[in-house]
Amino acid sequence: MAESNKMKNMPVNKLMIQMGIPMILSMALQAVYNIVDSAFVGNMRVGSEAALNALTLVFPVQMLMVAVGVGTGVGTNALLARTLGQGNSKKAAKVAGNSLFLGVIIYVVCLLFGVLGVKAYISSQTVDTEVLAMGVSYLRICCVISFGIIFFSLFEKLLQATGRSLYSTIGQVVGALINIILDPIMIYGIGPCPEMGVNGAAYATVIGQVASAVLLFIFHMKLNKEFEHDAKYMKPDSGIIKEIYAIGLPAIIAQALMSIMVYVMNLILKFNPSAQTAYGLFYKVQQFVLFLAFGLRDAITPIIAFAYGMRNKKRILDGIKYGLIYTIALMILGIAITEIFPGAFATLFNAGQSREYFISAMRVISVSFLFAGINVAYQGIYQALDSGMESLIVSLLRQLIIILPLAGIISLFVRSGQMGVSMIWWAFPITEVIACLVGYVFLKRIRKNKVNTLN
């Protein structure tokens, strides 16, 4: 009950720092080991350029699996926090149980895609046989053993909803360290382990994810005492599932749109494989910055949702204020890192022919981080206040309606050289600024209709 009292009584600015720092570190670490993965693959003795391109092509599906797991977790997180704020422990047990039932369904779908759909997906983006072979084998491993990332995402949100974000961070750290340690061993073949190249990177990734999921399951069972843990609560309850996805579906779509955006950008840049690879590498650096905002969002959502369940207007408004202030500070730091050190990142990845395209992308797209971070914070606020549709609209603007047509139109006129490709990168800052303005209008309306009316 101490955790629930903390969610109820601790000053919001301190609570957001206490909950946010572990989540931010957790997300940053996840982004770091994505970067490290590509760095090890980029320094393979043979086929490093093809391997980097292959990882770029498989990345949208990896993001999609994470999207469904994390989106389901976001719905569970907000609903569970609100239910606990209302003091309804029986419903809270059903919310947690149904989220795990949904995790089983999600894994079965990923498994079937890994067996049946991987080759068709990779071949739609490349005709290079080496890239195709590497991409198919890597992605098949990640899909078949995807239960680690799915259940990690769910247990992480269950712990965050009760204020135990530190333990989700511990699970993330353990998985990341296992991944980083195994990467060079399995990719290059160190000690008794044979050299496995790209397949080694895939196995290192899924082993780390499974380790994280197992550890968080233990934490969940031992520490989340605010509600019961029993298999009977996994029985599907259509009402609970609808409530989870009323909040979580916009988050799933928002994350899935990232996958669609990367996939379509790969198609737009197909005329220049070096630019295509550069975009894939940049996206992993971009994730490092935006994951800081995602981590803070994961503190913003349960804090505001808990306060909304209590009908505490002041704590809701404090959550909005400090959530935006801290997000802006993080994004300014992210812009500074990417603008000052683009060459260092290019060297880390051994970017080769993609180096100049990569540096150009860093210089231009990083301008958008400030507005992108604010948009992420807006979406966490919307989800906490049961305004999933506004969150969905902002995501559609950012990752589909504006960005892809704009980038596609620019690509029709500037298809040659680094300067031409750099014009495509400007689609990102333009999109984020427009989405941020729309998001601000939504926030004012939500505050008027759902917050200011509270006693």
Short mmCIF file of C-alpha atoms in Angstrom, two decimals:
data_model
loop_
_atom_site.label_atom_id
_atom_site.label_comp_id
_atom_site.label_asym_id
_atom_site.label_seq_id
_atom_site.Cartn_x
_atom_site.Cartn_y
_atom_site.Cartn_z
CA MET A 1 0.00 0.00 0.00
CA ALA A 2 3.00 2.28 0.39
CA GLU A 3 3.23 2.48 -3.41
CA SER A 4 -0.45 3.44 -3.71
CA ASN A 5 0.01 6.08 -1.00
CA LYS A 6 2.96 7.45 -2.95
CA MET A 7 0.82 7.75 -6.08
CA LYS A 8 -1.82 9.52 -3.99
CA ASN A 9 0.17 11.85 -1.76
CA MET A 10 3.73 12.52 -3.01
CA PRO A 11 4.16 15.91 -4.74
CA VAL A 12 3.74 15.33 -8.47
CA ASN A 13 7.05 16.91 -9.51
CA LYS A 14 8.98 14.61 -7.14
CA LEU A 15 6.85 11.58 -8.03
CA MET A 16 7.45 12.14 -11.75
CA ILE A 17 11.20 12.33 -11.21
CA GLN A 18 11.20 9.28 -8.95
CA MET A 19 9.11 7.21 -11.37
CA GLY A 20 10.45 8.79 -14.56
CA ILE A 21 14.20 8.35 -14.05
CA PRO A 22 14.08 4.52 -13.92
CA MET A 23 11.75 4.44 -16.94
CA ILE A 24 13.90 6.88 -18.89
CA LEU A 25 17.03 4.87 -18.09
CA SER A 26 15.20 1.69 -19.07
CA MET A 27 14.13 3.08 -22.44
CA ALA A 28 17.53 4.66 -23.05
CA LEU A 29 19.21 1.34 -22.37
CA GLN A 30 16.86 -0.41 -24.78
CA ALA A 31 17.79 2.14 -27.46
CA VAL A 32 21.49 1.79 -26.62
CA TYR A 33 21.52 -1.93 -27.16
CA ASN A 34 19.68 -1.46 -30.48
CA ILE A 35 22.55 0.86 -31.43
CA VAL A 36 25.17 -1.58 -30.13
CA ASP A 37 23.52 -4.39 -32.12
CA SER A 38 24.01 -2.42 -35.34
CA ALA A 39 27.53 -1.38 -34.32
CA PHE A 40 28.63 -5.01 -33.90
CA VAL A 41 26.95 -6.06 -37.16
CA GLY A 42 28.47 -3.08 -38.99
CA ASN A 43 31.94 -4.28 -37.99
CA MET A 44 31.57 -7.86 -39.22
CA ARG A 45 34.55 -9.06 -41.26
CA VAL A 46 32.40 -10.07 -44.24
CA GLY A 47 29.13 -8.62 -45.50
CA SER A 48 28.80 -5.78 -43.00
CA GLU A 49 27.19 -3.37 -45.51
CA ALA A 50 24.59 -5.96 -46.53
CA ALA A 51 23.99 -6.85 -42.88
CA LEU A 52 23.28 -3.22 -41.95
CA ASN A 53 20.85 -2.96 -44.86
CA ALA A 54 19.16 -6.21 -43.77
CA LEU A 55 18.69 -4.90 -40.22
CA THR A 56 17.18 -1.71 -41.65
CA LEU A 57 14.62 -3.76 -43.58
CA VAL A 58 13.61 -6.02 -40.68
CA PHE A 59 13.34 -3.15 -38.20
CA PRO A 60 9.70 -2.21 -39.00
CA VAL A 61 8.46 -5.69 -38.06
CA GLN A 62 10.47 -5.66 -34.83
CA MET A 63 8.88 -2.29 -34.05
CA LEU A 64 5.43 -3.67 -34.88
CA MET A 65 5.82 -6.55 -32.41
CA VAL A 66 6.92 -4.07 -29.76
CA ALA A 67 4.00 -1.79 -30.73
CA VAL A 68 1.37 -4.41 -30.07
CA GLY A 69 2.99 -5.55 -26.80
CA VAL A 70 3.65 -2.02 -25.52
CA GLY A 71 0.26 -0.70 -26.69
CA THR A 72 -1.56 -3.50 -24.87
CA GLY A 73 0.63 -2.70 -21.87
CA VAL A 74 -0.18 1.02 -22.08
CA GLY A 75 -3.91 0.23 -21.99
CA THR A 76 -3.34 -2.12 -19.07
CA ASN A 77 -1.15 0.45 -17.30
CA ALA A 78 -3.67 3.31 -17.45
CA LEU A 79 -6.71 1.12 -16.69
CA LEU A 80 -4.96 -0.66 -13.81
CA ALA A 81 -3.71 2.61 -12.28
CA ARG A 82 -7.18 4.15 -12.56
CA THR A 83 -8.83 1.03 -11.08
CA LEU A 84 -6.41 1.00 -8.14
CA GLY A 85 -7.07 4.73 -7.65
CA GLN A 86 -10.75 3.82 -7.32
CA GLY A 87 -9.87 1.10 -4.78
CA ASN A 88 -11.29 -1.78 -6.88
CA SER A 89 -8.77 -4.61 -6.32
CA LYS A 90 -10.97 -7.35 -7.83
CA LYS A 91 -11.26 -5.55 -11.15
CA ALA A 92 -7.51 -4.79 -11.00
CA ALA A 93 -6.81 -8.55 -10.84
CA LYS A 94 -9.00 -9.09 -13.90
CA VAL A 95 -7.22 -6.30 -15.78
CA ALA A 96 -3.81 -7.88 -15.10
CA GLY A 97 -5.02 -11.39 -15.95
CA ASN A 98 -6.67 -10.38 -19.21
CA SER A 99 -3.54 -8.54 -20.31
CA LEU A 100 -1.57 -11.79 -19.99
CA PHE A 101 -4.25 -13.66 -21.97
CA LEU A 102 -3.87 -11.06 -24.71
CA GLY A 103 -0.09 -11.57 -24.60
CA VAL A 104 -0.57 -15.25 -25.50
CA ILE A 105 -2.74 -14.32 -28.50
CA ILE A 106 -0.21 -11.73 -29.69
CA TYR A 107 2.63 -14.28 -29.53
CA VAL A 108 0.71 -16.84 -31.61
CA VAL A 109 0.21 -14.23 -34.36
CA CYS A 110 3.93 -13.31 -34.33
CA LEU A 111 4.89 -16.97 -34.49
CA LEU A 112 2.70 -17.59 -37.53
CA PHE A 113 4.16 -14.57 -39.33
CA GLY A 114 7.69 -15.77 -38.51
CA VAL A 115 6.96 -19.14 -40.12
CA LEU A 116 4.87 -18.03 -43.11
CA GLY A 117 5.33 -14.34 -43.96
CA VAL A 118 8.94 -13.27 -43.46
CA LYS A 119 10.33 -13.95 -46.94
CA ALA A 120 7.54 -12.13 -48.76
CA TYR A 121 7.99 -9.11 -46.51
CA ILE A 122 11.78 -8.78 -46.97
CA SER A 123 11.65 -9.42 -50.73
CA SER A 124 9.23 -6.47 -51.15
CA GLN A 125 12.05 -4.08 -50.18
CA THR A 126 15.16 -5.47 -51.89
CA VAL A 127 16.35 -7.59 -54.81
CA ASP A 128 19.82 -8.12 -53.33
CA THR A 129 20.09 -11.86 -52.61
CA GLU A 130 22.61 -11.43 -49.78
CA VAL A 131 20.48 -8.82 -48.02
CA LEU A 132 17.38 -10.98 -48.58
CA ALA A 133 18.97 -14.08 -47.02
CA MET A 134 20.29 -12.19 -44.00
CA GLY A 135 17.01 -10.36 -43.43
CA VAL A 136 14.86 -13.50 -43.64
CA SER A 137 16.99 -15.52 -41.20
CA TYR A 138 17.31 -12.65 -38.69
CA LEU A 139 13.62 -11.76 -38.70
CA ARG A 140 12.45 -15.39 -38.50
CA ILE A 141 14.44 -15.91 -35.29
CA CYS A 142 13.03 -12.71 -33.76
CA CYS A 143 9.42 -13.66 -34.59
CA VAL A 144 9.56 -17.30 -33.51
CA ILE A 145 11.06 -16.36 -30.12
CA SER A 146 9.05 -13.14 -29.73
CA PHE A 147 7.34 -14.19 -26.48
CA GLY A 148 10.21 -12.55 -24.57
CA ILE A 149 9.62 -9.02 -25.84
CA ILE A 150 5.81 -9.37 -25.67
CA PHE A 151 5.63 -10.51 -22.05
CA PHE A 152 8.42 -8.19 -20.99
CA SER A 153 6.33 -5.28 -22.32
CA LEU A 154 3.26 -6.43 -20.36
CA PHE A 155 4.99 -7.13 -17.03
CA GLU A 156 6.85 -3.81 -17.35
CA LYS A 157 3.54 -1.92 -17.54
CA LEU A 158 2.02 -3.93 -14.69
CA LEU A 159 4.90 -2.89 -12.45
CA GLN A 160 4.79 0.73 -13.62
CA ALA A 161 1.04 0.97 -12.93
CA THR A 162 1.68 0.26 -9.23
CA GLY A 163 4.59 2.71 -9.02
CA ARG A 164 7.33 0.04 -9.12
CA SER A 165 9.17 1.39 -12.14
CA LEU A 166 12.57 0.66 -10.57
CA TYR A 167 11.98 -3.07 -10.92
CA SER A 168 11.01 -2.80 -14.58
CA THR A 169 14.30 -0.94 -15.09
CA ILE A 170 16.24 -3.74 -13.37
CA GLY A 171 14.66 -6.25 -15.77
CA GLN A 172 15.52 -4.05 -18.74
CA VAL A 173 19.12 -3.63 -17.57
CA VAL A 174 19.62 -7.37 -17.12
CA GLY A 175 18.25 -8.15 -20.59
CA ALA A 176 20.30 -5.39 -22.22
CA LEU A 177 23.53 -6.51 -20.56
CA ILE A 178 22.94 -10.12 -21.63
CA ASN A 179 22.31 -8.92 -25.19
CA ILE A 180 25.43 -6.74 -25.26
CA ILE A 181 27.64 -9.50 -23.81
CA LEU A 182 26.31 -12.15 -26.21
CA ASP A 183 26.45 -9.94 -29.33
CA PRO A 184 30.22 -10.14 -30.01
CA ILE A 185 30.39 -13.76 -28.79
CA MET A 186 27.66 -14.99 -31.13
CA ILE A 187 28.25 -12.63 -34.08
CA TYR A 188 32.05 -13.05 -34.32
CA GLY A 189 32.40 -16.53 -32.77
CA ILE A 190 34.37 -16.08 -29.54
CA GLY A 191 35.42 -19.05 -27.41
CA PRO A 192 33.41 -22.24 -27.99
CA CYS A 193 30.60 -20.35 -29.76
CA PRO A 194 30.69 -20.64 -33.58
CA GLU A 195 30.64 -17.48 -35.73
CA MET A 196 26.98 -16.86 -36.60
CA GLY A 197 27.04 -13.36 -38.10
CA VAL A 198 23.60 -11.76 -38.39
CA ASN A 199 21.92 -14.84 -36.87
CA GLY A 200 24.10 -14.38 -33.79
CA ALA A 201 22.77 -10.84 -33.39
CA ALA A 202 19.20 -12.18 -33.55
CA TYR A 203 19.84 -14.92 -30.97
CA ALA A 204 21.57 -12.46 -28.61
CA THR A 205 18.56 -10.15 -28.87
CA VAL A 206 15.88 -12.74 -28.12
CA ILE A 207 17.86 -14.36 -25.29
CA GLY A 208 18.13 -10.95 -23.60
CA GLN A 209 14.41 -10.35 -24.07
CA VAL A 210 13.43 -13.71 -22.58
CA ALA A 211 15.70 -13.11 -19.57
CA SER A 212 14.03 -9.72 -18.98
CA ALA A 213 10.54 -11.20 -19.23
CA VAL A 214 11.31 -13.99 -16.75
CA LEU A 215 12.78 -11.57 -14.22
CA LEU A 216 9.85 -9.15 -14.47
CA PHE A 217 7.40 -12.03 -14.06
CA ILE A 218 9.09 -12.87 -10.75
CA PHE A 219 8.95 -9.22 -9.63
CA HIS A 220 5.28 -8.98 -10.61
CA MET A 221 4.30 -12.08 -8.65
CA LYS A 222 6.27 -11.11 -5.53
CA LEU A 223 5.71 -7.35 -5.38
CA ASN A 224 2.35 -6.43 -6.94
CA LYS A 225 0.30 -7.28 -3.85
CA GLU A 226 -2.47 -4.72 -4.44
CA PHE A 227 -4.46 -7.40 -6.31
CA GLU A 228 -4.63 -11.19 -6.55
CA HIS A 229 -2.61 -13.34 -8.96
CA ASP A 230 -4.48 -16.39 -10.17
CA ALA A 231 -4.90 -18.17 -13.50
CA LYS A 232 -8.68 -17.76 -13.20
CA TYR A 233 -8.25 -14.03 -13.84
CA MET A 234 -6.81 -14.82 -17.28
CA LYS A 235 -10.29 -15.92 -18.39
CA PRO A 236 -11.22 -13.53 -21.22
CA ASP A 237 -13.57 -10.77 -20.11
CA SER A 238 -14.86 -8.84 -23.11
CA GLY A 239 -15.63 -5.77 -21.00
CA ILE A 240 -12.10 -5.61 -19.58
CA ILE A 241 -10.52 -6.23 -23.00
CA LYS A 242 -12.60 -3.43 -24.53
CA GLU A 243 -11.49 -1.06 -21.76
CA ILE A 244 -7.83 -2.03 -22.24
CA TYR A 245 -7.97 -1.40 -25.96
CA ALA A 246 -10.09 1.73 -25.67
CA ILE A 247 -6.93 3.20 -24.15
CA GLY A 248 -4.31 0.92 -25.69
CA LEU A 249 -5.47 0.66 -29.30
CA PRO A 250 -4.51 4.24 -30.14
CA ALA A 251 -1.11 3.54 -28.56
CA ILE A 252 -0.76 0.35 -30.65
CA ILE A 253 -1.71 2.23 -33.81
CA ALA A 254 0.67 5.04 -32.86
CA GLN A 255 3.55 2.59 -32.47
CA ALA A 256 2.46 0.56 -35.51
CA LEU A 257 2.46 3.73 -37.58
CA MET A 258 6.16 4.03 -36.78
CA SER A 259 6.64 0.63 -38.42
CA ILE A 260 4.57 1.64 -41.43
CA MET A 261 6.46 4.92 -41.72
CA VAL A 262 9.87 3.21 -41.67
CA TYR A 263 8.70 0.58 -44.18
CA VAL A 264 7.33 3.18 -46.60
CA MET A 265 10.43 5.37 -46.16
CA ASN A 266 12.52 2.32 -47.10
CA LEU A 267 10.42 2.04 -50.28
CA ILE A 268 10.77 5.77 -51.00
CA LEU A 269 14.56 5.52 -50.58
CA LYS A 270 14.82 2.24 -52.52
CA PHE A 271 16.36 4.19 -55.43
CA ASN A 272 19.47 4.77 -53.26
CA PRO A 273 20.52 1.81 -51.02
CA SER A 274 23.10 3.98 -49.20
CA ALA A 275 20.42 6.50 -48.24
CA GLN A 276 18.14 3.62 -47.23
CA THR A 277 20.81 2.20 -44.92
CA ALA A 278 21.58 5.68 -43.57
CA TYR A 279 17.94 6.20 -42.65
CA GLY A 280 17.83 2.86 -40.85
CA LEU A 281 20.95 3.73 -38.85
CA PHE A 282 19.67 7.21 -38.05
CA TYR A 283 16.35 5.81 -36.88
CA LYS A 284 18.15 3.86 -34.17
CA VAL A 285 19.87 7.03 -32.97
CA GLN A 286 16.55 8.86 -33.15
CA GLN A 287 15.05 6.12 -31.00
CA PHE A 288 17.67 6.81 -28.36
CA VAL A 289 16.43 10.40 -28.08
CA LEU A 290 12.71 9.76 -28.44
CA PHE A 291 12.82 6.78 -26.10
CA LEU A 292 13.74 9.30 -23.39
CA ALA A 293 10.39 10.95 -24.07
CA PHE A 294 8.65 7.56 -24.17
CA GLY A 295 10.16 6.69 -20.79
CA LEU A 296 8.89 9.91 -19.25
CA ARG A 297 5.52 9.38 -20.93
CA ASP A 298 5.30 6.05 -19.10
CA ALA A 299 5.54 8.01 -15.83
CA ILE A 300 3.14 10.73 -16.97
CA THR A 301 0.36 8.27 -17.91
CA PRO A 302 -0.09 6.37 -14.60
CA ILE A 303 0.40 9.50 -12.47
CA ILE A 304 -2.32 11.43 -14.29
CA ALA A 305 -4.55 8.33 -14.65
CA PHE A 306 -4.34 7.66 -10.90
CA ALA A 307 -5.20 11.29 -10.16
CA TYR A 308 -8.06 11.15 -12.67
CA GLY A 309 -9.42 8.05 -10.91
CA MET A 310 -9.27 10.04 -7.64
CA ARG A 311 -10.87 13.07 -9.39
CA ASN A 312 -7.99 15.22 -8.10
CA LYS A 313 -7.83 18.22 -10.40
CA LYS A 314 -4.66 19.73 -8.93
CA ARG A 315 -2.60 16.55 -9.34
CA ILE A 316 -3.81 16.17 -12.93
CA LEU A 317 -2.77 19.72 -13.81
CA ASP A 318 0.58 19.28 -12.05
CA GLY A 319 1.12 16.06 -14.02
CA ILE A 320 0.50 17.88 -17.29
CA LYS A 321 2.74 20.83 -16.36
CA TYR A 322 5.74 18.88 -15.09
CA GLY A 323 5.40 16.23 -17.79
CA LEU A 324 5.80 18.86 -20.50
CA ILE A 325 8.59 20.75 -18.71
CA TYR A 326 10.71 17.64 -18.15
CA THR A 327 10.07 16.39 -21.70
CA ILE A 328 11.29 19.68 -23.22
CA ALA A 329 14.47 19.54 -21.11
CA LEU A 330 15.21 15.98 -22.27
CA MET A 331 14.66 16.84 -25.93
CA ILE A 332 17.00 19.84 -25.77
CA LEU A 333 19.68 17.49 -24.43
CA GLY A 334 18.96 15.02 -27.25
CA ILE A 335 19.26 17.69 -29.93
CA ALA A 336 22.61 18.81 -28.51
CA ILE A 337 24.01 15.24 -28.60
CA THR A 338 22.93 14.52 -32.17
CA GLU A 339 23.99 17.89 -33.58
CA ILE A 340 27.44 17.81 -31.94
CA PHE A 341 28.44 14.16 -32.52
CA PRO A 342 27.06 12.93 -35.89
CA GLY A 343 30.52 11.88 -37.10
CA ALA A 344 31.13 9.80 -33.98
CA PHE A 345 27.90 7.86 -34.55
CA ALA A 346 28.81 7.27 -38.21
CA THR A 347 32.20 5.87 -37.13
CA LEU A 348 30.55 3.66 -34.51
CA PHE A 349 28.36 2.03 -37.16
CA ASN A 350 31.20 1.79 -39.70
CA ALA A 351 28.67 3.38 -42.07
CA GLY A 352 30.90 3.13 -45.18
CA GLN A 353 29.19 4.44 -48.30
CA SER A 354 26.23 5.59 -46.19
CA ARG A 355 28.33 7.89 -43.99
CA GLU A 356 27.56 11.26 -45.64
CA TYR A 357 23.87 10.45 -46.02
CA PHE A 358 23.76 9.46 -42.34
CA ILE A 359 25.43 12.68 -41.14
CA SER A 360 23.06 14.74 -43.30
CA ALA A 361 20.05 12.97 -41.76
CA MET A 362 21.41 13.62 -38.24
CA ARG A 363 21.86 17.33 -38.92
CA VAL A 364 18.38 17.89 -40.39
CA ILE A 365 15.99 15.47 -38.67
CA SER A 366 17.27 16.12 -35.14
CA VAL A 367 15.75 19.61 -35.38
CA SER A 368 12.36 17.88 -35.05
CA PHE A 369 13.11 16.21 -31.70
CA LEU A 370 11.78 19.06 -29.55
CA PHE A 371 8.36 18.97 -31.21
CA ALA A 372 8.33 15.16 -31.46
CA GLY A 373 8.99 14.87 -27.71
CA ILE A 374 6.15 17.26 -26.89
CA ASN A 375 3.85 15.20 -29.14
CA VAL A 376 4.81 12.03 -27.24
CA ALA A 377 4.04 13.75 -23.91
CA TYR A 378 0.69 14.94 -25.29
CA GLN A 379 -0.20 11.37 -26.19
CA GLY A 380 0.60 10.11 -22.68
CA ILE A 381 -1.63 12.84 -21.22
CA TYR A 382 -4.47 12.02 -23.63
CA GLN A 383 -4.30 8.30 -22.79
CA ALA A 384 -4.37 8.98 -19.04
CA LEU A 385 -7.49 11.15 -19.44
CA ASP A 386 -9.31 8.54 -21.54
CA SER A 387 -8.91 10.54 -24.75
CA GLY A 388 -7.41 7.90 -27.00
CA MET A 389 -8.88 9.34 -30.20
CA GLU A 390 -6.87 12.56 -29.87
CA SER A 391 -3.74 10.48 -29.36
CA LEU A 392 -4.55 8.50 -32.49
CA ILE A 393 -5.09 11.63 -34.59
CA VAL A 394 -1.73 13.11 -33.56
CA SER A 395 -0.03 9.81 -34.42
CA LEU A 396 -1.73 9.68 -37.82
CA LEU A 397 -0.58 13.21 -38.59
CA ARG A 398 3.01 12.53 -37.47
CA GLN A 399 3.57 9.17 -39.08
CA LEU A 400 1.20 8.83 -42.00
CA ILE A 401 -0.97 11.71 -43.19
CA ILE A 402 1.72 14.43 -43.45
CA ILE A 403 5.15 12.77 -43.40
CA LEU A 404 4.79 10.07 -46.07
CA PRO A 405 3.07 12.10 -48.81
CA LEU A 406 5.46 15.00 -48.18
CA ALA A 407 8.57 12.78 -48.33
CA GLY A 408 7.21 10.94 -51.38
CA ILE A 409 6.52 14.17 -53.27
CA ILE A 410 9.96 15.57 -52.49
CA SER A 411 11.60 12.30 -53.62
CA LEU A 412 9.99 12.64 -57.06
CA PHE A 413 11.94 15.82 -57.73
CA VAL A 414 15.27 15.27 -55.94
CA ARG A 415 16.55 11.77 -56.56
CA SER A 416 20.22 12.42 -57.12
CA GLY A 417 23.10 12.97 -54.72
CA GLN A 418 23.39 13.74 -51.06
CA MET A 419 21.90 17.24 -51.42
CA GLY A 420 18.79 15.83 -53.07
CA VAL A 421 18.29 13.18 -50.40
CA SER A 422 18.79 15.77 -47.64
CA MET A 423 15.71 17.58 -48.95
CA ILE A 424 13.67 14.47 -48.10
CA TRP A 425 14.89 14.68 -44.49
CA TRP A 426 13.20 18.09 -44.09
CA ALA A 427 9.81 16.38 -44.22
CA PHE A 428 10.36 15.29 -40.60
CA PRO A 429 10.69 18.72 -38.88
CA ILE A 430 7.82 20.15 -40.93
CA THR A 431 5.56 17.27 -39.91
CA GLU A 432 6.36 17.44 -36.18
CA VAL A 433 5.72 21.20 -35.98
CA ILE A 434 2.28 20.87 -37.59
CA ALA A 435 1.35 17.89 -35.36
CA CYS A 436 2.50 19.80 -32.26
CA LEU A 437 0.19 22.70 -33.04
CA VAL A 438 -2.77 20.35 -33.48
CA GLY A 439 -1.81 18.55 -30.24
CA TYR A 440 -1.86 21.82 -28.31
CA VAL A 441 -5.40 22.53 -29.50
CA PHE A 442 -6.48 19.05 -28.37
CA LEU A 443 -4.88 19.52 -24.95
CA LYS A 444 -6.76 22.79 -24.36
CA ARG A 445 -10.05 21.10 -25.27
CA ILE A 446 -9.42 18.07 -23.04
CA ARG A 447 -8.53 20.27 -20.08
CA LYS A 448 -11.72 22.27 -20.56
CA ASN A 449 -14.01 19.26 -20.93
CA LYS A 450 -12.48 16.66 -18.60
CA VAL A 451 -10.26 18.40 -16.06
CA ASN A 452 -11.69 21.83 -15.33
CA THR A 453 -15.14 20.28 -14.64
CA LEU A 454 -13.78 18.24 -11.70
CA ASN A 455 -14.48 19.45 -8.17
#
